[in-house]
């Protein structure tokens, strides 16, 4: 399913490498990456394709959360549907 | 498609502005549970609620994780219990206990439906049922109760209102050690709706399908934040900002509601468009009104600002959801809204002003602590005033007041958690007992005859 990975926090080296390695190990395909600096804060948004089943998604979500904690940033994955719903008529 | 700004906006809404799904409420019909005895009925009720709602909490938690939107409350509403216990009304508390036990085991915070609908007349079994409410609310922890005493079609049942004044007082007395906490779980309605997902007034109407999912969205903080970017906009433009924001919030609710219904094997019922505050800072309806340019909620202009807010929320929300229902309006519970609490503490808002505000929003005099020595007839009169507003204006109104035992104006009560805290507000000292004592039915207004 389509999902969005977001990484936010203070910019530092190796963020993209760490996150994309984790995604690669979990067989998640990255389709698009964009990044931006907002008010001194780094924000990266990745469009990804994940496995369909809930267990894998839950495990991915936990792994990204744990990675975020280890590098002091907020890392999350969400179904893309929520953004479609909220921002498109 | 969406761009990175939309992604970041959504994440900010959740992280900084308290966007959440306030409640996913499963409505369950208990009509198939009626048996020959109270004991058998209570057992059937417990089994059915446990079976139907078994996966409610884990499903909501999974949805919350996958979509990245917090779901604050998971709840269940059931068929009004007075309909289940009509053959043995004095034993209704057995069903109440069974429901409370189910709520605890399911891990939900509230279960609504210890209710009676007596808007046109009160049967003997319904009166007996209503008289069990104080005992049941004192004994149970998570069960909520509501009584509908009027409707635009049928008029206002003043006999029921007289009784409810006494029931509110007795409920407070039986939970006196907790400042009358029982009254936080008791709502007296006019024009109660059958698909309300919010507590304490939720019940599952008899016109509903077997099992439905109703979702209440929230997001006063998101609306306030959006308005903070247009400090000089005129009110037409401000209303547009509110509409757009309400649309986004409601779309999140619609998505969660449909997905929850699918996963739980239930029907998607409705999305309730209410703006529901919490005692947390940044999650206040009162602060939206102040953002619009009032120095303090309760001052002149509050009713107009609230009317505009309430309407704009609906217009944005209706477009966002295929099925809208419930109460759908801004809530103004005093103890559950930090802006309201502070205005009340500063003596800036009165019961009379709150009553005026209820003419233009949902739902009514909500979570207001009043002096413990307020007579039952005065509470009945407050209920009658609200019911009249609801009846004449064709809207839902309600009263959830807490006559805190032993407390007087200047004191404060603490209920904790989402129920918050409230200073005791003064009520008018005049005597309405003769009026309330008359009883009878206030006839429905002429404009209710639409056939």
Coordinates of C-alpha atoms in Angstrom, one line a residue:
Chain A
X1 CA 0.0 0.0 0.0
X2 CA 1.0 3.6 -0.5
X3 CA 2.4 5.2 2.6
X4 CA 4.3 8.3 3.6
X5 CA 7.4 8.3 5.8
X6 CA 8.2 11.6 7.4
X7 CA 11.3 12.5 9.3
X8 CA 11.5 15.7 11.2
X9 CA 14.0 17.3 13.6
X10 CA 17.4 19.0 13.8
X11 CA 19.4 18.3 10.7
X12 CA 22.4 15.9 11.0
X13 CA 24.5 13.7 8.8
X14 CA 23.3 10.2 7.7
X15 CA 19.6 10.6 8.2
X16 CA 18.7 9.6 4.7
X17 CA 21.1 6.7 4.8
X18 CA 19.8 5.3 8.1
X19 CA 16.1 5.6 7.1
X20 CA 16.5 4.3 3.6
X21 CA 18.6 1.3 4.9
X22 CA 15.8 0.4 7.3
X23 CA 13.3 0.6 4.5
X24 CA 15.4 -1.5 2.2
X25 CA 15.8 -4.2 4.9
X26 CA 12.1 -4.4 5.3
X27 CA 11.5 -4.6 1.6
X28 CA 9.8 -1.2 1.4
X29 CA 10.2 0.5 -2.0
X30 CA 10.9 4.3 -2.0
X31 CA 9.1 6.0 -4.8
X32 CA 9.8 9.6 -4.1
X33 CA 11.9 11.7 -1.7
X34 CA 11.7 15.4 -1.0
X35 CA 13.2 17.4 1.8
X36 CA 13.0 20.8 3.1
X37 CA 14.2 23.0 5.9
X38 CA 11.4 24.7 7.8
X39 CA 12.4 27.2 10.5
X40 CA 15.8 25.5 11.0
X41 CA 14.1 22.1 11.2
X42 CA 14.9 19.4 8.7
X43 CA 11.8 17.7 7.2
X44 CA 12.0 14.8 4.8
X45 CA 9.0 13.2 3.2
X46 CA 9.2 9.8 1.4
X47 CA 6.5 8.2 -0.7
X48 CA 6.8 4.5 -0.3
X49 CA 5.1 1.3 -1.2
X50 CA 4.8 -1.1 1.8
X51 CA 3.4 -4.6 2.3
X52 CA -0.4 -4.9 2.4
X53 CA -0.8 -6.7 5.7
X54 CA -1.3 -5.0 9.0
X55 CA 1.3 -6.9 11.0
X56 CA 4.2 -5.8 8.7
X57 CA 2.9 -2.3 8.8
X58 CA 2.8 -2.3 12.6
X59 CA 6.3 -3.7 12.7
X60 CA 7.6 -1.1 10.3
X61 CA 5.9 1.7 12.3
X62 CA 7.6 0.5 15.5
X63 CA 11.0 0.1 13.8
X64 CA 10.9 3.6 12.4
X65 CA 9.7 5.0 15.7
X66 CA 12.7 3.3 17.5
X67 CA 15.1 4.6 14.8
X68 CA 13.7 8.1 15.4
X69 CA 14.3 7.8 19.1
X70 CA 17.9 6.6 18.5
X71 CA 18.8 9.6 16.3
X72 CA 16.7 12.1 18.3
X73 CA 14.2 12.8 15.5
X74 CA 10.6 12.1 14.8
X75 CA 10.2 9.3 12.2
X76 CA 6.8 8.1 11.3
X77 CA 4.9 6.2 8.6
X78 CA 1.3 6.7 7.7
X79 CA -1.1 5.5 5.1
X80 CA -1.1 7.9 2.2
X81 CA -4.9 7.8 2.2
X82 CA -5.1 10.2 5.2
X83 CA -3.4 13.0 3.3
X84 CA -5.5 12.3 0.2
X85 CA -8.7 12.5 2.3
X86 CA -7.8 15.6 4.1
X87 CA -6.4 17.7 1.3
X88 CA -8.3 16.7 -1.8
X89 CA -12.0 17.3 -2.5
Chain B
X1 CA -2.2 13.9 -5.0
X2 CA -0.8 15.9 -2.2
X3 CA 2.4 17.9 -1.7
X4 CA 4.9 18.1 1.1
X5 CA 3.1 21.1 2.5
X6 CA 0.0 19.1 3.0
X7 CA 1.9 16.3 4.7
X8 CA 3.6 18.7 7.1
X9 CA 0.3 20.5 7.7
X10 CA -1.4 17.3 8.8
X11 CA 1.5 16.3 11.0
X12 CA 1.5 19.8 12.6
X13 CA -2.2 19.5 13.2
X14 CA -1.7 16.3 15.2
X15 CA 1.5 17.2 17.0
X16 CA 1.0 20.9 17.8
X17 CA -2.8 21.5 17.5
X18 CA -4.4 18.5 19.2
X19 CA -6.1 17.1 16.0
X20 CA -7.6 13.8 17.0
X21 CA -10.5 11.6 16.5
X22 CA -12.3 12.2 19.7
X23 CA -14.3 9.0 19.8
X24 CA -15.0 5.9 17.8
X25 CA -18.3 4.7 19.2
X26 CA -19.9 1.4 18.4
X27 CA -23.7 1.4 18.6
X28 CA -25.1 -2.0 19.5
X29 CA -28.8 -3.0 19.5
X30 CA -29.7 -5.0 22.6
X31 CA -33.2 -5.7 21.5
X32 CA -32.4 -9.4 20.8
X33 CA -31.3 -9.7 24.5
X34 CA -34.7 -9.4 26.1
X35 CA -35.5 -12.5 28.1
X36 CA -38.1 -13.5 30.7
X37 CA -36.1 -12.4 33.7
X38 CA -33.7 -9.6 34.6
X39 CA -31.0 -12.1 35.4
X40 CA -31.2 -13.8 32.0
X41 CA -31.5 -10.4 30.2
X42 CA -28.4 -9.1 32.0
X43 CA -26.4 -12.1 31.0
X44 CA -27.5 -11.9 27.4
X45 CA -26.7 -8.2 27.4
X46 CA -23.2 -8.8 28.7
X47 CA -22.5 -11.6 26.2
X48 CA -23.7 -9.5 23.2
X49 CA -21.8 -6.4 24.1
X50 CA -18.6 -8.4 24.7
X51 CA -19.0 -10.3 21.4
X52 CA -19.9 -7.3 19.2
X53 CA -17.3 -4.9 20.7
X54 CA -14.6 -7.5 21.3
X55 CA -12.2 -6.0 18.7
X56 CA -13.2 -2.3 19.1
X57 CA -10.2 -1.2 21.1
X58 CA -7.5 -3.1 19.2
X59 CA -9.0 -2.1 15.9
X60 CA -9.1 1.6 16.9
X61 CA -5.5 1.4 18.1
X62 CA -4.4 -0.2 14.8
X63 CA -6.1 2.5 12.8
X64 CA -4.6 5.2 15.0
X65 CA -1.1 3.8 14.3
X66 CA -1.6 3.3 10.6
X67 CA -3.1 6.7 9.8
X68 CA -1.1 8.6 12.4
X69 CA -4.1 10.2 13.9
X70 CA -4.8 9.7 17.7
X71 CA -8.1 8.1 18.5
X72 CA -8.8 9.3 22.0
X73 CA -11.8 7.3 23.1
X74 CA -13.3 4.0 22.2
X75 CA -16.9 3.7 23.4
X76 CA -20.1 1.7 23.1
X77 CA -23.7 2.9 23.0
X78 CA -26.6 0.5 23.5
X79 CA -30.4 0.4 23.1
X80 CA -32.0 2.4 25.9
X81 CA -32.1 0.0 28.9
X82 CA -35.6 1.0 29.9
X83 CA -36.8 -0.8 26.8
X84 CA -35.1 -4.0 27.8
X85 CA -36.3 -4.0 31.4
X86 CA -40.0 -3.0 30.9
X87 CA -41.2 -6.3 32.5
X88 CA -39.0 -6.0 35.5
X89 CA -38.0 -2.3 35.8
X90 CA -37.0 -2.4 39.5
X91 CA -34.3 -4.9 38.5
X92 CA -32.8 -2.6 35.8
X93 CA -29.6 -2.1 37.9
X94 CA -28.7 -5.7 37.1
X95 CA -28.4 -4.8 33.5
X96 CA -26.6 -1.6 34.4
X97 CA -24.0 -3.7 36.3
X98 CA -23.6 -6.1 33.4
X99 CA -22.9 -3.2 31.0
X100 CA -20.4 -1.7 33.4
X101 CA -18.6 -5.0 33.7
X102 CA -18.5 -5.3 29.9
X103 CA -17.1 -1.8 29.6
X104 CA -14.3 -2.6 32.0
X105 CA -13.4 -5.8 30.3
X106 CA -13.4 -4.2 26.9
X107 CA -11.1 -1.5 28.1
X108 CA -13.4 1.3 27.0
X109 CA -13.8 4.4 29.2
X110 CA -17.6 4.9 28.9
X111 CA -20.6 3.0 27.8
X112 CA -23.9 4.9 27.2
X113 CA -27.5 3.8 27.1
X114 CA -28.8 3.5 30.7
X115 CA -31.5 5.6 29.2
X116 CA -35.2 6.3 28.9
X117 CA -37.2 8.2 26.3
X118 CA -40.2 9.9 28.0
X119 CA -40.6 13.0 25.9
X120 CA -44.4 12.6 25.5
X121 CA -45.3 10.5 28.4
X122 CA -43.8 8.4 31.1
X123 CA -45.0 4.8 31.6
X124 CA -44.9 3.3 35.1
X125 CA -42.1 1.1 34.2
X126 CA -40.1 4.0 32.9
X127 CA -40.6 6.0 36.1
X128 CA -39.4 3.0 38.1
X129 CA -36.4 2.7 35.8
X130 CA -35.6 6.4 36.1
X131 CA -35.7 6.1 39.9
X132 CA -32.9 3.5 39.7
X133 CA -30.5 5.9 37.9
X134 CA -28.9 7.5 41.0
X135 CA -28.1 4.1 42.6
X136 CA -26.8 2.7 39.3
X137 CA -24.5 5.7 38.6
X138 CA -23.2 5.5 42.2
X139 CA -22.4 1.8 41.9
X140 CA -21.0 1.7 38.4
X141 CA -18.0 3.4 37.0
X142 CA -18.2 3.6 33.2
X143 CA -21.9 3.5 32.6
X144 CA -23.6 6.7 31.3
X145 CA -27.3 7.6 31.6
X146 CA -29.6 9.9 29.7
X147 CA -33.3 10.7 29.7
X148 CA -35.1 12.5 26.8
X149 CA -37.8 14.7 28.3
X150 CA -39.0 16.7 25.3
X151 CA -39.1 17.0 21.5
X152 CA -40.1 19.5 18.9
X153 CA -42.9 17.1 17.8
X154 CA -44.3 16.1 21.1
X155 CA -43.7 19.0 23.5
X156 CA -42.0 19.0 26.8
X157 CA -42.9 16.5 29.5
X158 CA -42.9 18.5 32.7
X159 CA -43.8 15.5 34.9
X160 CA -40.5 13.9 33.7
X161 CA -38.7 17.2 34.2
X162 CA -39.9 17.5 37.8
X163 CA -38.7 14.0 38.4
X164 CA -35.3 14.6 36.8
X165 CA -34.6 17.6 39.1
X166 CA -34.9 15.2 42.0
X167 CA -32.9 12.4 40.2
X168 CA -30.0 14.9 39.6
X169 CA -30.0 15.9 43.2
X170 CA -30.1 12.3 44.4
X171 CA -27.3 11.3 42.0
X172 CA -25.1 14.0 43.4
X173 CA -26.0 13.0 47.0
X174 CA -25.1 9.3 46.3
X175 CA -21.7 10.4 44.9
X176 CA -21.1 13.2 47.5
X177 CA -17.6 12.0 48.4
X178 CA -16.6 12.6 44.8
X179 CA -18.3 16.1 44.6
X180 CA -21.3 14.6 42.8
X181 CA -19.3 12.8 40.1
X182 CA -22.4 10.7 39.2
X183 CA -24.0 13.8 37.6
X184 CA -21.2 13.9 35.1
X185 CA -22.6 10.7 33.7
X186 CA -26.2 11.9 33.5
X187 CA -27.7 14.0 30.7
X188 CA -31.3 15.3 30.4
X189 CA -32.2 15.9 26.7
X190 CA -34.7 17.5 24.5
X191 CA -34.6 16.2 20.9
X192 CA -32.0 13.5 21.8
X193 CA -30.4 12.0 18.7
X194 CA -30.2 8.2 18.1
X195 CA -26.7 8.2 16.7
X196 CA -24.8 10.4 19.1
X197 CA -21.2 9.1 19.5
X198 CA -20.4 11.5 22.4
X199 CA -20.8 10.7 26.1
X200 CA -22.5 11.0 28.4
X201 CA -25.6 11.2 26.2
X202 CA -25.0 8.4 23.7
X203 CA -27.5 5.7 23.2
X204 CA -28.3 3.4 20.3
X205 CA -31.7 4.4 18.9
X206 CA -34.3 1.8 18.0
X207 CA -34.3 3.1 14.4
X208 CA -30.7 2.1 13.9
X209 CA -29.1 -0.9 12.3
X210 CA -27.9 -3.8 14.4
X211 CA -24.3 -2.6 14.9
X212 CA -23.0 0.7 13.7
X213 CA -19.8 2.8 14.0
X214 CA -20.3 6.5 14.7
X215 CA -17.3 8.8 14.9
X216 CA -16.9 12.1 16.6
X217 CA -14.1 14.3 15.3
X218 CA -12.5 17.1 17.2
X219 CA -10.0 19.8 16.7
X220 CA -10.8 23.2 18.3
X221 CA -7.0 23.8 18.4
X222 CA -6.7 23.3 14.7
X223 CA -9.5 25.9 14.1
X224 CA -7.9 28.3 16.5
X225 CA -4.5 27.9 14.9
X226 CA -6.0 28.5 11.4
X227 CA -7.7 31.6 12.6
X228 CA -4.5 33.0 14.1
X229 CA -3.2 33.4 10.6
X230 CA -6.0 35.8 9.6
X231 CA -6.1 38.2 12.6
X232 CA -7.6 41.0 10.5
X233 CA -10.0 39.1 8.3
X234 CA -13.6 40.1 8.3
X235 CA -16.1 37.6 9.6
X236 CA -17.0 36.3 6.1
X237 CA -13.4 35.4 5.5
X238 CA -13.0 34.0 9.0
X239 CA -16.0 31.8 8.4
X240 CA -14.4 30.5 5.2
X241 CA -11.2 29.6 7.1
X242 CA -13.3 27.7 9.7
X243 CA -15.1 25.9 6.9
X244 CA -11.9 24.8 5.2
X245 CA -10.4 23.6 8.4
X246 CA -13.6 21.7 9.4
X247 CA -13.5 20.0 6.0
X248 CA -10.1 18.7 6.6
X249 CA -10.8 17.5 10.2
X250 CA -14.0 15.8 9.1
X251 CA -12.4 14.0 6.2
X252 CA -10.0 12.4 8.7
X253 CA -13.1 11.3 10.7
X254 CA -14.8 10.0 7.6
X255 CA -11.9 7.9 6.6
X256 CA -11.4 6.4 10.1
X257 CA -15.2 5.8 10.4
X258 CA -15.4 3.9 7.2
X259 CA -12.3 1.9 7.8
X260 CA -13.3 1.1 11.4
X261 CA -16.8 -0.1 10.2
X262 CA -15.3 -2.3 7.6
X263 CA -12.8 -4.0 9.9
X264 CA -15.4 -4.4 12.7
X265 CA -18.1 -5.9 10.5
X266 CA -20.4 -3.0 11.4
X267 CA -22.2 -0.4 9.4
X268 CA -20.7 3.0 9.0
X269 CA -23.2 5.2 10.8
X270 CA -22.3 8.8 10.9
X271 CA -19.6 11.3 11.5
X272 CA -20.5 13.8 14.2
X273 CA -19.1 17.2 13.3
X274 CA -18.9 18.5 16.8
X275 CA -15.9 20.6 18.0
X276 CA -15.3 19.0 21.3
X277 CA -12.8 20.6 23.7
X278 CA -10.7 19.1 26.4
X279 CA -9.2 20.7 29.5
X280 CA -5.8 20.7 27.7
X281 CA -4.5 24.1 26.7
X282 CA -4.8 24.6 22.9
X283 CA -7.9 22.4 22.7
X284 CA -10.5 25.0 23.6
X285 CA -13.7 26.2 21.9
X286 CA -13.7 29.3 24.2
X287 CA -10.3 30.2 22.8
X288 CA -11.6 30.1 19.2
X289 CA -14.2 32.7 20.2
X290 CA -11.5 34.8 21.8
X291 CA -9.3 34.4 18.7
X292 CA -12.2 36.0 16.8
X293 CA -11.8 39.1 18.9
X294 CA -13.5 38.7 22.3
X295 CA -11.5 39.7 25.3
X296 CA -13.0 36.8 27.3
X297 CA -15.6 34.2 26.5
X298 CA -18.9 35.3 28.1
X299 CA -18.7 38.9 27.1
X300 CA -21.3 40.5 24.8
X301 CA -20.7 39.2 21.3
X302 CA -20.0 35.6 22.5
X303 CA -23.4 34.3 21.2
X304 CA -22.8 35.8 17.7
X305 CA -19.3 34.5 17.5
X306 CA -20.4 31.1 18.5
X307 CA -23.3 31.1 16.0
X308 CA -20.9 31.9 13.3
X309 CA -18.4 29.2 14.4
X310 CA -21.1 26.6 14.8
X311 CA -22.5 27.2 11.3
X312 CA -19.1 27.3 9.6
X313 CA -18.1 24.0 11.2
X314 CA -21.2 22.4 9.8
X315 CA -20.9 23.8 6.3
X316 CA -17.3 22.5 6.1
X317 CA -18.1 19.2 7.6
X318 CA -21.2 18.4 5.6
X319 CA -19.2 18.5 2.4
X320 CA -16.5 16.2 3.9
X321 CA -18.7 13.3 5.0
X322 CA -21.2 11.2 3.2
X323 CA -23.2 10.7 6.4
X324 CA -23.4 13.4 9.0
X325 CA -25.4 13.1 12.2
X326 CA -25.1 13.0 16.0
X327 CA -25.0 16.4 17.6
X328 CA -22.8 18.1 15.1
X329 CA -22.1 21.5 16.6
X330 CA -19.7 23.2 18.9
X331 CA -19.7 21.9 22.5
X332 CA -19.4 24.3 25.4
X333 CA -18.9 22.2 28.5
X334 CA -17.6 24.4 31.2
X335 CA -15.4 22.0 33.1
X336 CA -13.9 20.4 30.0
X337 CA -12.6 23.5 28.3
X338 CA -9.7 25.5 29.7
X339 CA -11.0 28.8 28.3
X340 CA -14.4 28.2 29.9
X341 CA -12.8 27.2 33.2
X342 CA -10.7 30.4 33.3
X343 CA -13.6 32.6 32.3
X344 CA -15.8 31.0 35.0
X345 CA -13.0 31.4 37.6
X346 CA -12.7 35.0 36.7
X347 CA -16.5 35.5 37.1
X348 CA -16.8 36.4 33.4
X349 CA -19.3 33.8 32.4
X350 CA -22.7 33.2 33.9
X351 CA -25.3 30.4 33.6
X352 CA -27.6 32.9 31.9
X353 CA -25.0 33.6 29.2
X354 CA -24.3 29.9 28.8
X355 CA -28.1 29.4 28.3
X356 CA -28.1 32.1 25.6
X357 CA -25.1 30.4 23.9
X358 CA -27.0 27.1 23.8
X359 CA -29.6 28.7 21.4
X360 CA -27.0 28.7 18.7
X361 CA -24.8 25.6 19.2
X362 CA -25.0 22.1 20.5
X363 CA -25.7 21.1 23.1
X364 CA -26.7 22.7 26.3
X365 CA -25.9 23.6 29.9
X366 CA -23.0 21.1 30.0
X367 CA -20.7 20.2 32.9
X368 CA -21.6 23.1 35.0
X369 CA -21.1 22.8 38.8
X370 CA -23.7 24.6 40.8
X371 CA -24.2 25.0 44.6
X372 CA -25.0 21.8 46.4
X373 CA -28.0 23.4 48.1
X374 CA -29.7 24.3 44.8
X375 CA -33.3 23.0 45.1
X376 CA -34.4 20.2 42.9
X377 CA -37.2 22.4 41.5
X378 CA -34.5 25.0 40.4
X379 CA -32.6 22.2 38.5
X380 CA -35.9 21.1 37.0
X381 CA -36.5 24.7 35.9
X382 CA -33.1 24.9 34.3
X383 CA -33.9 21.7 32.4
X384 CA -37.3 23.1 31.4
X385 CA -35.7 26.3 30.0
X386 CA -33.2 24.3 28.0
X387 CA -35.9 21.9 26.8
X388 CA -38.0 24.9 25.7
X389 CA -35.1 26.2 23.7
X390 CA -34.6 22.9 22.0
X391 CA -38.3 22.3 21.3
X392 CA -38.9 25.7 19.8
X393 CA -35.7 25.8 17.8
X394 CA -35.9 22.2 16.6
X395 CA -32.5 21.4 17.9
X396 CA -30.9 19.2 20.6
X397 CA -30.5 20.7 24.0
X398 CA -29.4 19.1 27.2
X399 CA -28.6 19.7 30.8
X400 CA -25.7 18.1 32.6
X401 CA -25.3 20.1 35.8
X402 CA -23.6 19.0 39.0
X403 CA -25.1 20.3 42.3
X404 CA -21.9 19.5 44.2
X405 CA -22.8 18.5 47.7
X406 CA -21.6 20.9 50.4
X407 CA -20.1 23.3 47.9
X408 CA -21.0 26.9 47.4
X409 CA -20.2 29.7 45.0
X410 CA -16.4 30.4 45.2
X411 CA -15.6 26.7 45.7
X412 CA -14.2 24.5 43.0
X413 CA -14.8 20.8 42.1
X414 CA -12.2 18.5 40.4
X415 CA -13.4 15.6 38.4
X416 CA -10.1 14.8 36.8
X417 CA -9.1 13.6 33.3
X418 CA -11.3 14.7 30.4
X419 CA -14.1 15.8 32.8
X420 CA -11.8 18.6 34.1
X421 CA -12.5 21.0 36.9
X422 CA -15.1 23.7 37.5
X423 CA -15.7 26.6 39.8
X424 CA -19.2 26.6 41.3
X425 CA -21.4 29.0 39.3
X426 CA -24.3 30.8 41.0
X427 CA -27.8 30.1 40.0
X428 CA -30.8 32.4 40.2
X429 CA -32.2 32.4 43.7
X430 CA -35.8 32.8 42.7
X431 CA -38.3 30.0 43.3
X432 CA -39.8 28.1 40.4
X433 CA -41.3 25.3 42.5
X434 CA -44.9 26.3 41.9
X435 CA -44.3 26.3 38.1
X436 CA -42.5 23.0 38.2
X437 CA -45.1 21.5 40.5
X438 CA -47.8 22.0 38.0
X439 CA -46.5 19.1 35.8
X440 CA -48.3 18.2 32.6
X441 CA -47.0 18.6 29.1
X442 CA -46.0 21.9 27.5
X443 CA -47.6 21.4 24.1
X444 CA -45.5 21.3 21.0
X445 CA -45.1 24.6 19.2
X446 CA -47.4 25.4 16.2
X447 CA -44.5 25.2 13.8
X448 CA -44.0 21.5 14.6
X449 CA -47.1 20.6 12.6
X450 CA -45.6 20.1 9.3
X451 CA -47.6 17.2 7.8

